[in-house]
XYZ file of C-alpha atoms in Angstrom:
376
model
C 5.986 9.400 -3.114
C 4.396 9.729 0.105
C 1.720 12.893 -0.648
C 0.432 14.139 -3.643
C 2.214 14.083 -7.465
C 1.211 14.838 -10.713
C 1.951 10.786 -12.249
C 3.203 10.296 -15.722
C 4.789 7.264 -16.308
C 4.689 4.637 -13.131
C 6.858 1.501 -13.358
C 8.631 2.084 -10.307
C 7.380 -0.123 -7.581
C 7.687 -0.843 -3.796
C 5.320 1.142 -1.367
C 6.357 4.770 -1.937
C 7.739 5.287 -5.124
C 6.359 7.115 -8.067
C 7.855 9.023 -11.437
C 6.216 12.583 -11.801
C 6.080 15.051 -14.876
C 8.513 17.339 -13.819
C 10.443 16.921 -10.826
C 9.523 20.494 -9.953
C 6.912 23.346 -10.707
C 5.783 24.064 -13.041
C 4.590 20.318 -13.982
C 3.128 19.716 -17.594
C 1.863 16.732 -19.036
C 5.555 15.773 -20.973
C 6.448 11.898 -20.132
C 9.772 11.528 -18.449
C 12.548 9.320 -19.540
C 16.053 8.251 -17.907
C 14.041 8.660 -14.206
C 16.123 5.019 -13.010
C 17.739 5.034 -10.946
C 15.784 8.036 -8.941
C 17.763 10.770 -8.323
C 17.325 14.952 -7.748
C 14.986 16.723 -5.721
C 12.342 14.090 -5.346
C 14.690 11.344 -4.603
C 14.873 10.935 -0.650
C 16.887 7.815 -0.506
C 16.611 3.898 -0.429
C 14.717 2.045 1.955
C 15.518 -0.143 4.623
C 15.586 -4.060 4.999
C 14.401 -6.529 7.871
C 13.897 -10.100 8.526
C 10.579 -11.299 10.178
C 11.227 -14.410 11.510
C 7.873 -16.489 11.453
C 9.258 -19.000 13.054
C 8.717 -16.998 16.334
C 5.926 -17.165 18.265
C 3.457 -13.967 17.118
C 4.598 -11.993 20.042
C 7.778 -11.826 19.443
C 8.276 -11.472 15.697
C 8.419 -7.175 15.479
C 10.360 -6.938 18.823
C 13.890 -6.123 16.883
C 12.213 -4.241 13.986
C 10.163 -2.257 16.424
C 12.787 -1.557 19.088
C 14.155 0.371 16.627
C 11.449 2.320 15.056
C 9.370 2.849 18.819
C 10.069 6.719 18.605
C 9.227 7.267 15.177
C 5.708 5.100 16.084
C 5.178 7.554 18.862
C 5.283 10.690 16.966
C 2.842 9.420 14.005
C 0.324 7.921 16.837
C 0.368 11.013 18.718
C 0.123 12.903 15.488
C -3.075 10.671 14.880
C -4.088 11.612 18.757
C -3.562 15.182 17.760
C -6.128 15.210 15.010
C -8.554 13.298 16.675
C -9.054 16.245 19.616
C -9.184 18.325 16.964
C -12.389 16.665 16.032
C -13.109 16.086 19.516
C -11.296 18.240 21.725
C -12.596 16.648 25.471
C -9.977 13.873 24.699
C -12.856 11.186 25.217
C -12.435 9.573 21.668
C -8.646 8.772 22.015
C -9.983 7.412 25.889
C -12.322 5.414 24.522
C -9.338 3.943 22.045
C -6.992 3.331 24.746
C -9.769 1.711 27.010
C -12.832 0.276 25.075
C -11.096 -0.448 21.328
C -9.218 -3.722 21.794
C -12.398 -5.209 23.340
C -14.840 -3.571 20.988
C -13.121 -5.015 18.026
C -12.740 -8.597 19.946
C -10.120 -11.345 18.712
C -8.398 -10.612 15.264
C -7.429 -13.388 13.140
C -4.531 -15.746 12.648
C -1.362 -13.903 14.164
C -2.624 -10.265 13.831
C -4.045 -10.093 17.695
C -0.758 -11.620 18.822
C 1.792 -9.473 16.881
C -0.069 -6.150 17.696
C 0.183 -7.056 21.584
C 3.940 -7.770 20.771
C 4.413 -4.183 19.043
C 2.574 -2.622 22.150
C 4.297 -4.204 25.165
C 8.081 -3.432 23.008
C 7.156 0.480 21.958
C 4.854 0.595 25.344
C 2.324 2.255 23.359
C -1.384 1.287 24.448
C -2.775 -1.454 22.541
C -5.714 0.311 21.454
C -3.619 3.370 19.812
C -1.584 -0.056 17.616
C -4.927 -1.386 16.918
C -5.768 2.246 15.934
C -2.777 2.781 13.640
C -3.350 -1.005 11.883
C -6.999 -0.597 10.782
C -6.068 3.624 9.572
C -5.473 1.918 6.029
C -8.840 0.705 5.548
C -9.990 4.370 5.033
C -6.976 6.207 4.062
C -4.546 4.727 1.455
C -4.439 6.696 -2.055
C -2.520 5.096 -4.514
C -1.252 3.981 -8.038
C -0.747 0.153 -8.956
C 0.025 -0.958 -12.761
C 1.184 -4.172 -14.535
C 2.597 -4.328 -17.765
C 4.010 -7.166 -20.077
C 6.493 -6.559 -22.488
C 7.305 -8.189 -25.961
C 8.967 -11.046 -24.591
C 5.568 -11.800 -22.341
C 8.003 -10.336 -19.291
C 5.295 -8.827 -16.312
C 6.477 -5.836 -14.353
C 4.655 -4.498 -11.272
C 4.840 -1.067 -10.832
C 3.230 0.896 -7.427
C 2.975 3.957 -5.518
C 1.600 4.920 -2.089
C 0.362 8.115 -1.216
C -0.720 8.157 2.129
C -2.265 11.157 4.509
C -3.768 13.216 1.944
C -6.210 15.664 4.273
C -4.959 14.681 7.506
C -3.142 17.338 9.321
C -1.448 20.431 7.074
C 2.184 21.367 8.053
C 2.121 25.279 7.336
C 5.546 25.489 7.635
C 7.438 23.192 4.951
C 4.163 22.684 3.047
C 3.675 18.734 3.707
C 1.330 16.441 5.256
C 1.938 15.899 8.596
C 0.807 12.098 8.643
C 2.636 11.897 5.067
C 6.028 13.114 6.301
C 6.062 11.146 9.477
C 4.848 7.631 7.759
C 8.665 8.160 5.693
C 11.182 7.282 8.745
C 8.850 3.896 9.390
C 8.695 2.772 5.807
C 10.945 -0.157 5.523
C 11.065 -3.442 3.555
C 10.848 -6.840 4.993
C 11.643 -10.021 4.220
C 9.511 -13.006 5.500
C 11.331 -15.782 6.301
C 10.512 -19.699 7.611
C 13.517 -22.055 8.087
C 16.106 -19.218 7.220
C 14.501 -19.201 3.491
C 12.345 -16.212 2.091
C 8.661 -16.714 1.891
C 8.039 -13.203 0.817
C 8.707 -9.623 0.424
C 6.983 -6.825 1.112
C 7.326 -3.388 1.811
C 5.317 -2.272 4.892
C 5.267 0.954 7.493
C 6.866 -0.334 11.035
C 3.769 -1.188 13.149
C 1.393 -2.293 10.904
C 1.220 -6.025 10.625
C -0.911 -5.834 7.594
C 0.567 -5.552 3.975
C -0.314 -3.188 1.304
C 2.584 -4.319 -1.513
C 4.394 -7.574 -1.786
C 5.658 -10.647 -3.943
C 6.092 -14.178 -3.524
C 9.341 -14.413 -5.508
C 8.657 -16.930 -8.684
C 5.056 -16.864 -8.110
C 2.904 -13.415 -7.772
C 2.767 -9.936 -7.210
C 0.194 -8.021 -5.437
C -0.970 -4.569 -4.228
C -3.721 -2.769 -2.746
C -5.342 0.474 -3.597
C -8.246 2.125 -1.873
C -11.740 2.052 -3.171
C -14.196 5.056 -2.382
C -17.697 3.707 -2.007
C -20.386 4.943 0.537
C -20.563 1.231 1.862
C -17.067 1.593 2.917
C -14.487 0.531 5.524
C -16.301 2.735 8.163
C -19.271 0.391 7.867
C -17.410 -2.442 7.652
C -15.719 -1.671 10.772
C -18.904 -1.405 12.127
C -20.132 -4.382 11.623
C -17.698 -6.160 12.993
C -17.832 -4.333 16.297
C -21.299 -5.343 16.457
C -20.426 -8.852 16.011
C -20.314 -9.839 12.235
C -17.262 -11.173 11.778
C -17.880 -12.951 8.460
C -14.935 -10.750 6.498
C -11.285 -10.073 6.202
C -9.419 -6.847 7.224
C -8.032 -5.971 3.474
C -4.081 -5.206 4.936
C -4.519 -8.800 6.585
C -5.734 -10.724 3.488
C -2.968 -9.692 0.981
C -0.723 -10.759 4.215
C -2.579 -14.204 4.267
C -1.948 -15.025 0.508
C 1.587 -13.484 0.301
C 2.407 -16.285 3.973
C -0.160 -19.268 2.141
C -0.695 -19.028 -1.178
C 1.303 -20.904 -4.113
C -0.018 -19.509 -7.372
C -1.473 -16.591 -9.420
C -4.579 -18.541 -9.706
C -5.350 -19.201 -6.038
C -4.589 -16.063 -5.035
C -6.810 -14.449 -7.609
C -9.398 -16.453 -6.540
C -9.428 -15.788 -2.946
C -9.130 -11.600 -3.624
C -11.842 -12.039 -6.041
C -14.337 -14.243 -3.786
C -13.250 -13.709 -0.129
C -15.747 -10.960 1.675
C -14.043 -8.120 3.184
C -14.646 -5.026 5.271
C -13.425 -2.106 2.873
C -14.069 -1.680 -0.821
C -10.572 -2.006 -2.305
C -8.679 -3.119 -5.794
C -6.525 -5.600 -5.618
C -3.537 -5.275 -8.435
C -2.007 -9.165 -8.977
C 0.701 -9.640 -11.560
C 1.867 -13.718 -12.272
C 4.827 -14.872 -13.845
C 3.365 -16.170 -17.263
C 2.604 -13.788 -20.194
C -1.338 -12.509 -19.408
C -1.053 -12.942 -15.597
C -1.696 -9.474 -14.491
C -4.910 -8.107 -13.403
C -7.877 -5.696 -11.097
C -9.612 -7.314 -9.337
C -12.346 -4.591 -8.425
C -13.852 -5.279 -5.432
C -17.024 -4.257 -3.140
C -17.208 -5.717 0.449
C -19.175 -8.844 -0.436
C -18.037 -9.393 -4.150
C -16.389 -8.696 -7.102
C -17.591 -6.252 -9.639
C -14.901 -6.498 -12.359
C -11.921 -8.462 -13.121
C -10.085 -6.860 -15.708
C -6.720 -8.831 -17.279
C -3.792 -8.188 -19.137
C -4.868 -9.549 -22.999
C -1.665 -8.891 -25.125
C -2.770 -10.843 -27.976
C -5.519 -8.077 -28.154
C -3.385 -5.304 -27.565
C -3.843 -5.056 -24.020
C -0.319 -4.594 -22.872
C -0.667 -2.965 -19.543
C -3.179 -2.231 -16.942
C -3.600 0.845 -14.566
C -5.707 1.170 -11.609
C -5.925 4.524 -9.174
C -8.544 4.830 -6.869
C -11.709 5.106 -9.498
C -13.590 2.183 -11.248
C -11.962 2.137 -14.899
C -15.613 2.464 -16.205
C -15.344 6.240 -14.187
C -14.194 9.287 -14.755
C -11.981 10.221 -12.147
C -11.877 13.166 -9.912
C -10.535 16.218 -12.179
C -8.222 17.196 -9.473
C -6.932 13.388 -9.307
C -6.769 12.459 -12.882
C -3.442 9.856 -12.508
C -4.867 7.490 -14.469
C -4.966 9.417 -17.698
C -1.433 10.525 -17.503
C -0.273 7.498 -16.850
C -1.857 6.042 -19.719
C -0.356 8.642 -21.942
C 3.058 7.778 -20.898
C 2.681 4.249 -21.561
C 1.097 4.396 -24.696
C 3.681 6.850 -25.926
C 6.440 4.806 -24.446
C 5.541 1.547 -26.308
C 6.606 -1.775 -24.950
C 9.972 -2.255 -26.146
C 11.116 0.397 -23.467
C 9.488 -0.490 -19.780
C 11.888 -3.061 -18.776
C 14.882 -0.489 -17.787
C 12.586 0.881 -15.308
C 11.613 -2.498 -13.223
C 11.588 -2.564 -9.497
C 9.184 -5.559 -9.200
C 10.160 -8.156 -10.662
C 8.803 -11.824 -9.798
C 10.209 -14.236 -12.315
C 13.560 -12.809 -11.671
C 13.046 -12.135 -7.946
C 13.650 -8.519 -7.849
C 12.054 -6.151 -5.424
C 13.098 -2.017 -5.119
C 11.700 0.593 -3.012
C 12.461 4.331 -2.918
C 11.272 6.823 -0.465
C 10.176 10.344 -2.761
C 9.569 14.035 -1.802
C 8.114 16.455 -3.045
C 10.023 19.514 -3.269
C 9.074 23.243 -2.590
C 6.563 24.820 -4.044
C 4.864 21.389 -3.094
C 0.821 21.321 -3.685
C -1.235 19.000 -1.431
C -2.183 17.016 -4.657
């Protein structure tokens, strides 16, 4: 769901999908079964599917995807414009993004420059405000990420995305106003190099960056948000100031999802590569004990914790708090999602898969949340 539920039992997966206690108010702490297919009042609908050809040159690969999804780009940016002069009412920060960001950031890596100039010159939107909208998720992504194995030694790779908690209240249907809008560009693409899928993930329209994906047969991976004071503002900073020794975390899980070819490669670059935001990365394999989270500071790892099913260790659940915290008591989705699992056992996760990498399968629903809706 994009915006704020009360989790149970997560093992639906794509970018904004999530399985809450109740569908509506009141919500207790009872686990839900029979919730797949979603359906009722927090079912919105399916999402979308597009092919990004890579064979293109940069420019040109989001032309058809974004010629389509232009206005719905416009209203979130402007949305993002809006909240800014609330901040700073003269108008001179959203200036100094349309004038002075593309060349205070300098040359992004691999494609990234390329395909944002592309986006801009087909939505004719100003570079800076696409720049603006792509490096957003280093400081704003809230979500849920778990991997589980069943008896069989079967992984599953359940996420959800909340997005836009805090930015921009909509007094009138009770939503977030970046939340709501972030729905009509969620779509699902499919990589593709000599007519033949390279990956999948699921993506907002825009943002060249990916948050959730799979290499079918090989890995899984998603990205949740880590809160640390030596965060993504800082590492932004640095980089405008010239140290440009680390990876933008949306554009690293794109590089391994385009070049890598295993669960171990991939785990080692998340777990060693230097990067501007605090994160945890969420990777799931295709062989019984390939799941893990990979907890992560800007310059190194600070805990890789695995799926151990000889031990017990069946599943694994990461939110947006080190495992070795308690979380925020207004934020608690890890302990409910625990619950759920426990209580559910193994034998019964695999009716609920929407990830699936041995057998190639990939699922995305868009959620609401229903009136009375809370903000969390």
């Amino acid at each position: 769901m994009l915006g704020w539920s009360r989790l149970t039992f997560i093992l639906l997966s794509g970018t904004v999908t999530c399985l809450v206690a109740q569908q509506v108010p009141p919500w207790t702490e009872d686990c839900r079964k029979s919730t797949y297919p979603p359906s009722g009042p927090t079912y919105r609908g399916p999402v979308p599917w597009y092919t990004i050809n890579l064979d293109l040159p940069p420019y040109k690969r989001w032309h058809e995807l974004m010629v389509v999804k232009a206005p719905a780009l416009k209203v979130i940016v402007n949305s993002m414009k809006n909240i800014i002069n609330a901040f700073v009412p003269s108008g001179k920060i959203v200036q100094l993004v349309d004038q002075k960001l593309p060349g205070l950031l300098g040359n992004f890596p691999g494609p990234f420059e390329e395909e944002m100039k592309g986006i801009a010159a087909v939505t004719e939107i100003p570079l800076g405000e696409i720049i603006l909208f792509n490096i957003f998720y280093e400081f704003f992504t809230i979500c849920t990420s778990i991997i589980t194995e069943d008896k069989e030694g079967h992984l599953l790779h359940g996420r959800n995305m909340d997005f836009g908690v805090f930015l921009g209240w909509n007094i009138n249907n009770d939503t977030w106003v970046i939340t709501e809008e972030l729905k009509p560009l969620t779509v699902n693409l499919d990589f593709q190099r000599n007519n033949k899928t390279l990956f999948k993930a699921t993506t907002f329209a825009g943002y060249v960056g990916m948050l959730t994906g799979f290499k079918p047969g090989l890995f899984s991976v998603t990205l949740n948000e880590r809160f640390s004071i030596d965060g993504g503002f800082m590492g932004v900073m640095e980089w405008i100031l010239g140290k440009k020794d680390a990876q933008w975390i949306g554009f690293i899980i794109r590089s391994v999802l385009e070049n890598s070819t295993s669960y171990e490669e991939t785990k080692n670059i998340l777990t060693k590569t230097k990067i501007l935001a605090p994160a945890y990365f969420i990777l799931g394999g295709n062989q019984s004990g390939e799941g893990c989270v990979i907890t992560r500071d800007r310059k190194q790892s600070l805990d890789v914790y695995e799926l151990d099913p000889k031990q017990g260790r069946w599943y694994v659940v990461q939110t947006n708090y080190d495992r070795w915290k308690n979380p925020f008591f207004l934020d608690d989705r890890r302990t409910p999602a625990k619950m759920c699992l426990n209580r559910t056992t193994q034998e019964l996760t695999v009716y609920t898969v929407l990830i699936d990498v041995t057998k190639g399968q990939f699922e995305t629903y868009l959620r609401d949340c229903p009136d009375p809706c809370i903000g969390w």
